[in-house]
mmCIF file of C-alpha atoms in Angstrom:
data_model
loop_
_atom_site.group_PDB
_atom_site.id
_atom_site.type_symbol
_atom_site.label_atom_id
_atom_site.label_comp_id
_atom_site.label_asym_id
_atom_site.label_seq_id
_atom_site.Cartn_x
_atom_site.Cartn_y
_atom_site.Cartn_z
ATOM 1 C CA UNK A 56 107.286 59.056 84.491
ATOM 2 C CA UNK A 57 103.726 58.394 84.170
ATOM 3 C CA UNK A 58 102.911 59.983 87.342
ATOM 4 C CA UNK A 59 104.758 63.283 86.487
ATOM 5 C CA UNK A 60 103.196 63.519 83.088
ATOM 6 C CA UNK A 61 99.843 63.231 84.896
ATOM 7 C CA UNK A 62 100.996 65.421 87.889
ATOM 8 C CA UNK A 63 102.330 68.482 85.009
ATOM 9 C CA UNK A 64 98.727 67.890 83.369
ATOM 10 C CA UNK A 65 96.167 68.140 86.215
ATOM 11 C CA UNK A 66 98.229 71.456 87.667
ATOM 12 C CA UNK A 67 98.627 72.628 84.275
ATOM 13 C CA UNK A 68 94.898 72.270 83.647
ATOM 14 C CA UNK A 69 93.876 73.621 86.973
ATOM 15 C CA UNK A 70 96.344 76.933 86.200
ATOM 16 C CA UNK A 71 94.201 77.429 82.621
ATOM 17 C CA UNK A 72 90.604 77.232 84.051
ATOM 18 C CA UNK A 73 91.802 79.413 87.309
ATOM 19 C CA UNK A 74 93.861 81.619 85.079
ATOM 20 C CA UNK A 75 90.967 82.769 82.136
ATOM 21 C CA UNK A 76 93.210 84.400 80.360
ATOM 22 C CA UNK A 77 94.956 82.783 76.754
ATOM 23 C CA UNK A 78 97.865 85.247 75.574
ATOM 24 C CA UNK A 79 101.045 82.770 74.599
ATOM 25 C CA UNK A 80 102.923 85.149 77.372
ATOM 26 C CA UNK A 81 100.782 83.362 79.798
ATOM 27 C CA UNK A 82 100.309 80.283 78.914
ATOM 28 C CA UNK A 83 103.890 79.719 78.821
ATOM 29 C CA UNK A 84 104.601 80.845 82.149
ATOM 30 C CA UNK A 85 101.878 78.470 83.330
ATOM 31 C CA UNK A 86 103.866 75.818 81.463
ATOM 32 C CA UNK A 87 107.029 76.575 82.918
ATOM 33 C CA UNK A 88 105.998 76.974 86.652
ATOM 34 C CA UNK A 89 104.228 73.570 86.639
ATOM 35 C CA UNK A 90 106.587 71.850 85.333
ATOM 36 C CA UNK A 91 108.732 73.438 88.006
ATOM 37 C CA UNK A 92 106.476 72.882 90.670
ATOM 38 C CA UNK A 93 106.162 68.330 89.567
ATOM 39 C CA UNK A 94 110.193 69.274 89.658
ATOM 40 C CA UNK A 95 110.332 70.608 93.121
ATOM 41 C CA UNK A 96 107.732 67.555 94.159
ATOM 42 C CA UNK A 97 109.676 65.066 92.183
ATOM 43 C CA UNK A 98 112.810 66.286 94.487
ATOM 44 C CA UNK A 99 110.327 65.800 97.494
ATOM 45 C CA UNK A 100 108.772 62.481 96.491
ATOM 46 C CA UNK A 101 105.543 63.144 96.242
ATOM 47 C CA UNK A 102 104.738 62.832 93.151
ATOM 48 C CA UNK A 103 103.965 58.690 93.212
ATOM 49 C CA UNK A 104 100.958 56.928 93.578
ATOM 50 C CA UNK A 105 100.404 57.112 96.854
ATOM 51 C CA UNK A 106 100.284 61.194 95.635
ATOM 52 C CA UNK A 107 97.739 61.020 93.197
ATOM 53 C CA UNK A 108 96.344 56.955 91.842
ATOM 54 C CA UNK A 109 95.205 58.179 88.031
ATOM 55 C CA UNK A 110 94.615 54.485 87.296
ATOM 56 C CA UNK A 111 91.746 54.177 89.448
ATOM 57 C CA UNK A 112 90.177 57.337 87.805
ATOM 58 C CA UNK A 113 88.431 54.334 85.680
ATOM 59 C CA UNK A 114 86.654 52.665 88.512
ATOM 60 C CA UNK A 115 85.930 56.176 90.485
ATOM 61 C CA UNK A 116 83.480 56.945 87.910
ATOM 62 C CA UNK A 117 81.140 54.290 89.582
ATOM 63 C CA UNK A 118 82.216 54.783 93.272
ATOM 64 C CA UNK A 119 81.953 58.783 93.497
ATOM 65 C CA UNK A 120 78.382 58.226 93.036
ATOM 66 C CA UNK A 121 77.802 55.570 94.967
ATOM 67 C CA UNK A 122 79.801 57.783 98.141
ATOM 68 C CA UNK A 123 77.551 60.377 96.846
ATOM 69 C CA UNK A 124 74.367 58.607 97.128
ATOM 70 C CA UNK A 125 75.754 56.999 100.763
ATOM 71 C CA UNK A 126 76.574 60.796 101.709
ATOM 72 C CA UNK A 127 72.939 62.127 101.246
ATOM 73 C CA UNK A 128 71.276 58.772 102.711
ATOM 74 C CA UNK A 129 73.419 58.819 105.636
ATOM 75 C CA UNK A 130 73.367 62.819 105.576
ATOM 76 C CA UNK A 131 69.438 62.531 105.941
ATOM 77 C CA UNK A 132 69.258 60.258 108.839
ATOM 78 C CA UNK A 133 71.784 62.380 110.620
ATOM 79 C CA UNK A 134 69.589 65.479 110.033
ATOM 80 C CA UNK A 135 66.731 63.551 111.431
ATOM 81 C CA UNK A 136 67.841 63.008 114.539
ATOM 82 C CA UNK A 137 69.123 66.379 115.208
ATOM 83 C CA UNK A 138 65.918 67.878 114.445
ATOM 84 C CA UNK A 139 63.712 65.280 116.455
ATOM 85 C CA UNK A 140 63.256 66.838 119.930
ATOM 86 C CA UNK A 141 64.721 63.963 122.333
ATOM 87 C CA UNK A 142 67.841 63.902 120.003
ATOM 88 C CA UNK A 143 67.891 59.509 119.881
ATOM 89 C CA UNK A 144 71.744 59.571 119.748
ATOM 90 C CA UNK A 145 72.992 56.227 120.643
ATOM 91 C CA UNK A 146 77.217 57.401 120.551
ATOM 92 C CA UNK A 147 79.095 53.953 119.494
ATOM 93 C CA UNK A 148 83.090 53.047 119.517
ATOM 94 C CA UNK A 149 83.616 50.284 117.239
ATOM 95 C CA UNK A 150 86.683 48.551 115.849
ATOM 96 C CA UNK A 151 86.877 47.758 111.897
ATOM 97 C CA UNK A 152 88.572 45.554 110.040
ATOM 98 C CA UNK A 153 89.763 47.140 106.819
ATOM 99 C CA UNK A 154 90.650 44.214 103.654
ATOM 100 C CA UNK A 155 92.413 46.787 101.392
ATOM 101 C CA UNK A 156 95.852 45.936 100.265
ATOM 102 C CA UNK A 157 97.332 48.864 100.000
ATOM 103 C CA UNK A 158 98.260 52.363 101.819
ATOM 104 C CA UNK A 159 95.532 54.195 98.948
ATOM 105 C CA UNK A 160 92.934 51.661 99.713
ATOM 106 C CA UNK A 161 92.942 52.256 103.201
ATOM 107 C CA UNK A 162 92.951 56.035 102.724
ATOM 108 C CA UNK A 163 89.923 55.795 100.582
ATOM 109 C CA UNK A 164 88.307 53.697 103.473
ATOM 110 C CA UNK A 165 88.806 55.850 106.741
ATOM 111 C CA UNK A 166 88.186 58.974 104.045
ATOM 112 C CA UNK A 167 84.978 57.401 102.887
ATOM 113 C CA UNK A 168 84.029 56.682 106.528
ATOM 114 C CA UNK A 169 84.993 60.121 107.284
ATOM 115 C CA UNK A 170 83.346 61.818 104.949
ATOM 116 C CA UNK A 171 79.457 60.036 105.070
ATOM 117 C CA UNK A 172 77.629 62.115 107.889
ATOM 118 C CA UNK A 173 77.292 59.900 110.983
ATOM 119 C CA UNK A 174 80.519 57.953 111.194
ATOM 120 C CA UNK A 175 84.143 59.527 112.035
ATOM 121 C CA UNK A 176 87.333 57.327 111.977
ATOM 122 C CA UNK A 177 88.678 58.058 114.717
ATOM 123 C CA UNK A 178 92.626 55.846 114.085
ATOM 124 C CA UNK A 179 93.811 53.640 112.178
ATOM 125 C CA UNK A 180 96.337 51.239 112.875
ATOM 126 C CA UNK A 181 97.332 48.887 110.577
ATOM 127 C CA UNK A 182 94.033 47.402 109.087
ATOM 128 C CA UNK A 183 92.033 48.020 112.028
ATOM 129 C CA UNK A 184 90.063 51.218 112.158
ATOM 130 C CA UNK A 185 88.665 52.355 115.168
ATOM 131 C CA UNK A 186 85.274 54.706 114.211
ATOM 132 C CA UNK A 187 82.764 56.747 116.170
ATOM 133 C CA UNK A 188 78.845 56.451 115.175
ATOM 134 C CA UNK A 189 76.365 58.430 115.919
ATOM 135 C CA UNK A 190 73.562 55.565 116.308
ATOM 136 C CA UNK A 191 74.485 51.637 117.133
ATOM 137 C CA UNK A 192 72.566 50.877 114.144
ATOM 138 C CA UNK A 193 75.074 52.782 112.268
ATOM 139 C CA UNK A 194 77.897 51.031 114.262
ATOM 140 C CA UNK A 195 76.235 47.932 112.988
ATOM 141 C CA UNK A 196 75.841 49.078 109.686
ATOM 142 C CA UNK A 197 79.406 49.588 108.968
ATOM 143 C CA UNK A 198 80.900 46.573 110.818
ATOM 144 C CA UNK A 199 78.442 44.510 108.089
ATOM 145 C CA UNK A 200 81.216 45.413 105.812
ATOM 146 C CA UNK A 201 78.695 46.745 102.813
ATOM 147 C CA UNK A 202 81.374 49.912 102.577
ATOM 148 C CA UNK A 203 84.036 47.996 102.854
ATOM 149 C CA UNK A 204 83.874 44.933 99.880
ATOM 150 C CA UNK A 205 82.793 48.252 97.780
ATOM 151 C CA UNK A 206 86.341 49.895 98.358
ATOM 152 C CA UNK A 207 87.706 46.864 98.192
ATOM 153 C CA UNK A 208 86.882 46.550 94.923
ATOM 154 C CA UNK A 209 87.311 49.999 93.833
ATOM 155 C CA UNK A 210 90.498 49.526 94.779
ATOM 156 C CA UNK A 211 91.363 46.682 92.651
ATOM 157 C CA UNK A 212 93.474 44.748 95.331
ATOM 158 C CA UNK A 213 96.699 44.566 92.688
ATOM 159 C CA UNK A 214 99.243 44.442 95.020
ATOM 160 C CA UNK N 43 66.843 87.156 94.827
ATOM 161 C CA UNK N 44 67.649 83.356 95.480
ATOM 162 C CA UNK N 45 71.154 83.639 96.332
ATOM 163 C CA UNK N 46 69.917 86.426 98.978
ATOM 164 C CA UNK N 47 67.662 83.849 101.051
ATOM 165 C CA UNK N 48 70.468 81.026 100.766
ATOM 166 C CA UNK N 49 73.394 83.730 102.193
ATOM 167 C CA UNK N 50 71.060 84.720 104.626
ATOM 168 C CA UNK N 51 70.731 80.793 105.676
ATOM 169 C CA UNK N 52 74.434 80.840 105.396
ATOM 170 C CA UNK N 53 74.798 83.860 107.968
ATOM 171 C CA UNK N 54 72.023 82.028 110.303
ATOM 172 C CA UNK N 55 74.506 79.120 110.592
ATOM 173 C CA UNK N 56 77.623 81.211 111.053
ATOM 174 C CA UNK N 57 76.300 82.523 113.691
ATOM 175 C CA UNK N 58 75.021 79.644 115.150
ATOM 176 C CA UNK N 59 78.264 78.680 114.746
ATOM 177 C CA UNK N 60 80.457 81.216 116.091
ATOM 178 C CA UNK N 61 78.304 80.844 119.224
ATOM 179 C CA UNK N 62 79.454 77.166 119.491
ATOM 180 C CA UNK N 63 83.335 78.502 119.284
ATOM 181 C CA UNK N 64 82.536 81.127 122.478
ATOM 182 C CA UNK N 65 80.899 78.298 124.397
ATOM 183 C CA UNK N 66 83.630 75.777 124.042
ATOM 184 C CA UNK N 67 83.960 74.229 126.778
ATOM 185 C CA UNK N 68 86.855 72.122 125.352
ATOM 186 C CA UNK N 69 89.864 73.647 122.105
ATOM 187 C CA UNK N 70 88.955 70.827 120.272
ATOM 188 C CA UNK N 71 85.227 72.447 119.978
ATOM 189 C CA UNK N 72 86.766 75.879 119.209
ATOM 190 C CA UNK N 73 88.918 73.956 116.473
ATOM 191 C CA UNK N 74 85.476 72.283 114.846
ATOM 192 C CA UNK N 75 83.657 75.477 115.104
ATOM 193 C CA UNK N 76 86.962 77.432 113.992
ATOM 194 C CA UNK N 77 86.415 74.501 110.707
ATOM 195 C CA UNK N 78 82.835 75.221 110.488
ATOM 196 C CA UNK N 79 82.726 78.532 109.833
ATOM 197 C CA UNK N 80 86.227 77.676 107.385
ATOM 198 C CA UNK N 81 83.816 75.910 105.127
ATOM 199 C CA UNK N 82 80.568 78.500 105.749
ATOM 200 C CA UNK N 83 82.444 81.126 104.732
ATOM 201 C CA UNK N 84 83.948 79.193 101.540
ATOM 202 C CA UNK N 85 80.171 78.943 100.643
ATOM 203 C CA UNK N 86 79.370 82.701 101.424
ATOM 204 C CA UNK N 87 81.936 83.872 99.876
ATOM 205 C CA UNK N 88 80.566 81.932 96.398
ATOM 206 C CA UNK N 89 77.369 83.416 97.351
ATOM 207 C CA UNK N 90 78.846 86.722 97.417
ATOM 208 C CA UNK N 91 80.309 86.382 93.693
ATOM 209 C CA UNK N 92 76.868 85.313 92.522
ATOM 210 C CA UNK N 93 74.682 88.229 94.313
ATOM 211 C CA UNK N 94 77.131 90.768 93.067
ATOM 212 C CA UNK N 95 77.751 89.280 89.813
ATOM 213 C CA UNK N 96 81.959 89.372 90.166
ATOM 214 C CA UNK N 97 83.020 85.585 89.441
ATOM 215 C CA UNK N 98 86.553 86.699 90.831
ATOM 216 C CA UNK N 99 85.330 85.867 94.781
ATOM 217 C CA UNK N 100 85.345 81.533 93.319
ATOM 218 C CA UNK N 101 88.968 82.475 93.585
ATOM 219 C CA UNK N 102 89.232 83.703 97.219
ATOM 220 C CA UNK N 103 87.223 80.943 97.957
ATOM 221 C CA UNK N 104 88.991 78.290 96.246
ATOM 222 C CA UNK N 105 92.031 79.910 97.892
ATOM 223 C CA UNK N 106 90.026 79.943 101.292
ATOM 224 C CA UNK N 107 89.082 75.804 101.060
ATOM 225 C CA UNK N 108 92.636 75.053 101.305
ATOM 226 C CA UNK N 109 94.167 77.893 103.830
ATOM 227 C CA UNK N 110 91.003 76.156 106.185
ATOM 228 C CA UNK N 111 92.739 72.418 106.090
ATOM 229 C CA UNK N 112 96.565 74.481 106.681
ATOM 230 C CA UNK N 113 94.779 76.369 109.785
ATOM 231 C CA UNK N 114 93.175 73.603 111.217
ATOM 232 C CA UNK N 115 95.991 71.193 110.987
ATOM 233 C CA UNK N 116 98.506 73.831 112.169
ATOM 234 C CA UNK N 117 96.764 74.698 115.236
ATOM 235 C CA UNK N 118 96.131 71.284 115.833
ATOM 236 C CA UNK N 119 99.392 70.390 115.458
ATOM 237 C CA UNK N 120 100.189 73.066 117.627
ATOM 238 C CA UNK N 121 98.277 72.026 120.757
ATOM 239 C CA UNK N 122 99.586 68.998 120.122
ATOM 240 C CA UNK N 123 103.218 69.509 120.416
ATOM 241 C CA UNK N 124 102.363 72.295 123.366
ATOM 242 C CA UNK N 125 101.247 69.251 125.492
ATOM 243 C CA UNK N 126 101.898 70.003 129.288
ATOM 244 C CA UNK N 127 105.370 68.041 129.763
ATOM 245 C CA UNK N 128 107.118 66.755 132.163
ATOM 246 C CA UNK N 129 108.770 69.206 134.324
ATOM 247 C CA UNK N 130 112.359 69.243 133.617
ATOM 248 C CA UNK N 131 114.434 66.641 135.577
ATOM 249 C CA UNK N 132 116.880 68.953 137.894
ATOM 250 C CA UNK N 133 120.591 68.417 136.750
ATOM 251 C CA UNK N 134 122.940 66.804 138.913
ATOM 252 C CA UNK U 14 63.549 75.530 80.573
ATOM 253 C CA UNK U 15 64.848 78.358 81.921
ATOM 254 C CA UNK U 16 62.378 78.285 84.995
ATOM 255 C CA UNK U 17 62.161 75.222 85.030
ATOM 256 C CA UNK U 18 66.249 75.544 85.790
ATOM 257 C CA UNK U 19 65.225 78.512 88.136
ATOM 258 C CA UNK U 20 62.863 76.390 90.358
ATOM 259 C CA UNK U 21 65.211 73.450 90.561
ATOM 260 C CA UNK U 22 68.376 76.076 91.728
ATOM 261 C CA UNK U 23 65.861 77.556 94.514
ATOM 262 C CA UNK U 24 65.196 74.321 95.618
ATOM 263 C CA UNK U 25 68.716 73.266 95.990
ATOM 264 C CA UNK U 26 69.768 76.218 97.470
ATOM 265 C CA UNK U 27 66.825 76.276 99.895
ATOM 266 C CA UNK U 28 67.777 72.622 101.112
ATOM 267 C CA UNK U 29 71.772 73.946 101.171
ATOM 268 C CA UNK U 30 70.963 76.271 103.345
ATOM 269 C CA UNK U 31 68.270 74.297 105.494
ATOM 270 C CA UNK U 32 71.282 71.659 105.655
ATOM 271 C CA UNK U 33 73.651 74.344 106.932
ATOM 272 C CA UNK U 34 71.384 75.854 109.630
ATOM 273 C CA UNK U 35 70.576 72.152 110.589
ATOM 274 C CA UNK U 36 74.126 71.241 110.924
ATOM 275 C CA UNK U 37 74.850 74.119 113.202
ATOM 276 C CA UNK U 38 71.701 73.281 115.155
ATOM 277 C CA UNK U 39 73.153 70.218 115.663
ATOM 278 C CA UNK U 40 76.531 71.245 116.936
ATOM 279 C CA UNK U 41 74.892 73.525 119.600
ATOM 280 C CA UNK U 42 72.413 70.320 120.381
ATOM 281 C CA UNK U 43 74.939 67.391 120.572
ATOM 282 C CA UNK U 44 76.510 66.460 124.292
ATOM 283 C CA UNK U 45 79.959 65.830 123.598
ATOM 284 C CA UNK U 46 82.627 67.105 120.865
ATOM 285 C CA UNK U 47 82.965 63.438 119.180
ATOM 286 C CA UNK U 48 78.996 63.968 118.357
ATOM 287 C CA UNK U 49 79.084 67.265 117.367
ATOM 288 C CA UNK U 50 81.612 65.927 114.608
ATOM 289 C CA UNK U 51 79.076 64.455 112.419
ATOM 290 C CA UNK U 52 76.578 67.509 113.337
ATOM 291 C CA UNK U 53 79.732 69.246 111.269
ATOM 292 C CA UNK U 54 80.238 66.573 108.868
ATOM 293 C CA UNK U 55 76.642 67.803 106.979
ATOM 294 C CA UNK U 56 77.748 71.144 106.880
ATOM 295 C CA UNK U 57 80.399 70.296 104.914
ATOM 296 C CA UNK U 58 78.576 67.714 102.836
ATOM 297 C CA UNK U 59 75.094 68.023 102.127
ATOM 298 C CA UNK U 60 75.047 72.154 102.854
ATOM 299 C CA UNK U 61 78.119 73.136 100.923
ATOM 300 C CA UNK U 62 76.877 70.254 98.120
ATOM 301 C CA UNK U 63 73.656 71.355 97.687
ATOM 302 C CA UNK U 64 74.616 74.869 97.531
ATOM 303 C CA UNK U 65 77.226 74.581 95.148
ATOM 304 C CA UNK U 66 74.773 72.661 93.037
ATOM 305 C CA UNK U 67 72.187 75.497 92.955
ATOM 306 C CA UNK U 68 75.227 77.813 91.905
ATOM 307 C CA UNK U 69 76.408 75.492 89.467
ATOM 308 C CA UNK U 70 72.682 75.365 87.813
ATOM 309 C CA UNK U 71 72.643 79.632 87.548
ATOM 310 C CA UNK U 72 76.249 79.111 86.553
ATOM 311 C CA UNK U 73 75.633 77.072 82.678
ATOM 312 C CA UNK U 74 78.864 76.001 80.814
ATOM 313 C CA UNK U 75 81.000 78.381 81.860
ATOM 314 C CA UNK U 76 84.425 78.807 83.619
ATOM 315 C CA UNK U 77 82.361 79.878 86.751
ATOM 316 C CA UNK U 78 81.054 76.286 86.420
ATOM 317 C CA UNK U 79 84.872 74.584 86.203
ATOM 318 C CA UNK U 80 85.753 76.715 89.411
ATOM 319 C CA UNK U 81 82.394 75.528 91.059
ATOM 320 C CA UNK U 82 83.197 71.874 90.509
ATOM 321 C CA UNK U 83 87.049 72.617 91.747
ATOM 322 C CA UNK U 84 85.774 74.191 95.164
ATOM 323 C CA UNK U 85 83.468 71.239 95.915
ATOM 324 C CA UNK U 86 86.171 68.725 94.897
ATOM 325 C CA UNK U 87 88.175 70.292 97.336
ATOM 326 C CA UNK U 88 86.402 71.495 100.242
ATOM 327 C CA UNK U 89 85.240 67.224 99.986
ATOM 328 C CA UNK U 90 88.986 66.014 99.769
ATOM 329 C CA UNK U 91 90.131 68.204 102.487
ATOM 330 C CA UNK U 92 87.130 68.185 105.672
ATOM 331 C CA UNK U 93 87.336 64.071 106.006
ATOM 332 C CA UNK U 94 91.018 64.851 106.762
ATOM 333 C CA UNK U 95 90.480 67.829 109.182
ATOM 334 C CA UNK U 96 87.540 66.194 110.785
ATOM 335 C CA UNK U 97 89.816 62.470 111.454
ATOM 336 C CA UNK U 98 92.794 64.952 112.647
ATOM 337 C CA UNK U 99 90.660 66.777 114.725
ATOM 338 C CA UNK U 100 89.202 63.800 116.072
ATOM 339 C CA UNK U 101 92.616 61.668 116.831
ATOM 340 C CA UNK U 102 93.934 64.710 118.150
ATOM 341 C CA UNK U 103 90.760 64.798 120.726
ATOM 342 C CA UNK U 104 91.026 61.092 121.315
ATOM 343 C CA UNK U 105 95.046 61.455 121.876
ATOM 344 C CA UNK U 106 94.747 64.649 124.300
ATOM 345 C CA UNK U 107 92.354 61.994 126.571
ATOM 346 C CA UNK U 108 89.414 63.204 125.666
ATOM 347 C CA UNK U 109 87.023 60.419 126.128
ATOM 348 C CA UNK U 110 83.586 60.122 123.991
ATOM 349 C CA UNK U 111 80.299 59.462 126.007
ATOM 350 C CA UNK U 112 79.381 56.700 124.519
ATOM 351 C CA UNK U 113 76.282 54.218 125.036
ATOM 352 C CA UNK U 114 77.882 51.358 123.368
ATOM 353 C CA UNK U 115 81.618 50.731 123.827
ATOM 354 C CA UNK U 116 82.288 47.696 120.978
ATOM 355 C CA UNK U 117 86.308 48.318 121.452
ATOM 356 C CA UNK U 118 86.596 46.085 124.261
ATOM 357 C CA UNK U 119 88.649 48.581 125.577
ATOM 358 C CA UNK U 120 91.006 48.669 122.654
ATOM 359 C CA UNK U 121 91.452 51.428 120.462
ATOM 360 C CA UNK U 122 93.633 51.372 117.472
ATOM 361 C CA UNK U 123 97.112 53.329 117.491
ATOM 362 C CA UNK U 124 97.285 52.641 121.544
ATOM 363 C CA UNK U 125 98.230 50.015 123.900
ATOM 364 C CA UNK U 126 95.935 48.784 126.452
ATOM 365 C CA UNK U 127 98.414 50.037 129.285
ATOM 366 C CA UNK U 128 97.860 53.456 128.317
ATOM 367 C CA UNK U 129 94.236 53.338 128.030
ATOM 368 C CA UNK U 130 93.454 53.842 131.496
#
């Protein structure tokens, strides 16, 4: 229940600031077709925490920025080396061990790895993540596990 | 005046980036280019609402950021499932 | 203030667009499709960030703003899942990275070491 309330809200919200315009013709209608749409989902099973995990909207508002920060630091090195002139790409395959609980944590991992310029994960496998890097040191860098105890914790490890 | 030199950037890379789709060699670096200019073109078409002062092109765009993931996972999908087989065992 | 703001949105939007033109750069400059990934990866980060920031600056408190901060919540939710699709689809099709350092042992996640030949 909590998860469709939240589900109805976030599209409903999304509808208002896409839709600009405040006559009670349409907001109703945006009413009515999100609630439909959570229906239709609800009949899917999507709509779960797996689908969207509100309750860690507390903790995100210290990890975004620290992803952020990780992005641009990463992002910089990664623009270095493409612009020095004997590109000093050192191409690494390297095998992680993820220590998240559960199916969300592990998302966020391989996402987070994902997303920071420089490392790609490539698959995932039960808690082992197999990721490309651009540099050894960058192989390194991740297999120290800095990234990882911080998801951890964002996570919350509660089940 | 600002948003012209940052869409002109923005053409630069599309470009630069269409070029990497017609040299390949491999689909998978026609799929990341194909991705590439997904995204560039989310950004340009921002740019375009700003330089001509109609907010209405966030909405293509916002449309745009999500028919990019759809394409790229559909046509990966596709190659995928159109893996050369096995050729079919002759019936007995 | 206000060119104070001004100043601030050319610089981002200079550095978006260096960013994008760097990225691309990169993808024609990397060896292999696996490297050329992360070349990508600051398009889609740092370029489309920075830009979007500049825009967001010019934009002020409006609903231009909300849709500004939608698009870049988006376009950063859905490239880390293109990008690891794109790449286990690569690795899965037997495409091989070059690689300088193999740290696998041979073992890659998802696969069994009789089909990694």
């Amino acid at each position: 229940m909590l998860y469709f309330t939240s589900a109805v809200v976030i599209i409903y919200v999304f509808w208002l600031v896409l839709s600009g315009h405040y006559t009670p013709l349409l907001l109703a209608i945006g009413a009515v077709s999100s609630l439909l749409v959570v229906a239709l989902g609800t009949r899917m099973a999507v709509i779960d925490r797996e689908g969207h995990p509100i309750d860690l909207l507390g903790r995100a508002v210290w990890f975004w920025p620290w992803l952020l920060l990780e992005i641009i630091r990463s992002g910089l090195s990664v623009s270095k080396i493409i612009l020095s002139p004997s590109l000093p790409i050192s191409p690494t395959l390297i095998n992680v061990q993820a220590t998240q609980k559960s199916a969300v944590g592990l998302v966020t991992y391989a996402n987070s790895i994902t997303l920071t310029p420089g490392t790609v994960s490539v698959e995932v496998e039960g808690s082992e993540i197999t990721v490309h890097a651009i540099t050894h040191a960058g192989a390194q860098d991740l297999a120290g596990g800095g990234m990882d105890r911080t998801v951890t914790r964002f996570e919350g490890a509660k089940e | 005046m600002m948003f012209a030199v940052a869409m002109i950037a923005v053409l630069v890379s599309l470009a630069l980036a269409l070029s990497r789709a017609l040299l390949g060699p491999t689909m998978f670096d026609r799929v990341l280019a194909g991705n590439v200019i997904g995204t560039l073109s989310v950004v340009a078409l921002a740019l375009i609402g700003f330089v001509t002062g109609r907010p209405d092109f966030l909405d293509i765009a916002i449309l745009y950021t999500l028919l990019n993931l759809v394409g790229t996972i559909a046509v990966l999908r596709y190659f995928k499932l159109s893996q050369p087989v096995a050729p079919p065992v002759p019936k007995k | 203030m206000e060119a104070a703001l001004d100043i601030l949105s050319w610089l981002l939007l200079v550095a978006g667009g260096l960013f994008c033109v760097i990225g691309t750069i990169g993808m024609l400059r990397m060896p292999d499709m696996f490297t050329r990934l992360h070349a990508a990866s600051i398009i889609d980060t740092l370029g489309m960030g920075f830009l979007i920031l500049g825009m967001l600056l010019q934009a002020g408190f409006t609903f231009v703003a909300a849709k500004l901060i939608i698009l870049a919540a988006l376009v950063l939710l859905t490239t880390p899942v293109a990008t690891h699709a794109l790449a286990q689809a690569a690795l899965h099709a037997g495409i091989r990275p070059k690689l300088s350092y193999d740290e696998t042992g041979g073992h890659i996640a998802g696969e069994d070491a009789s089909s990694n030949s």
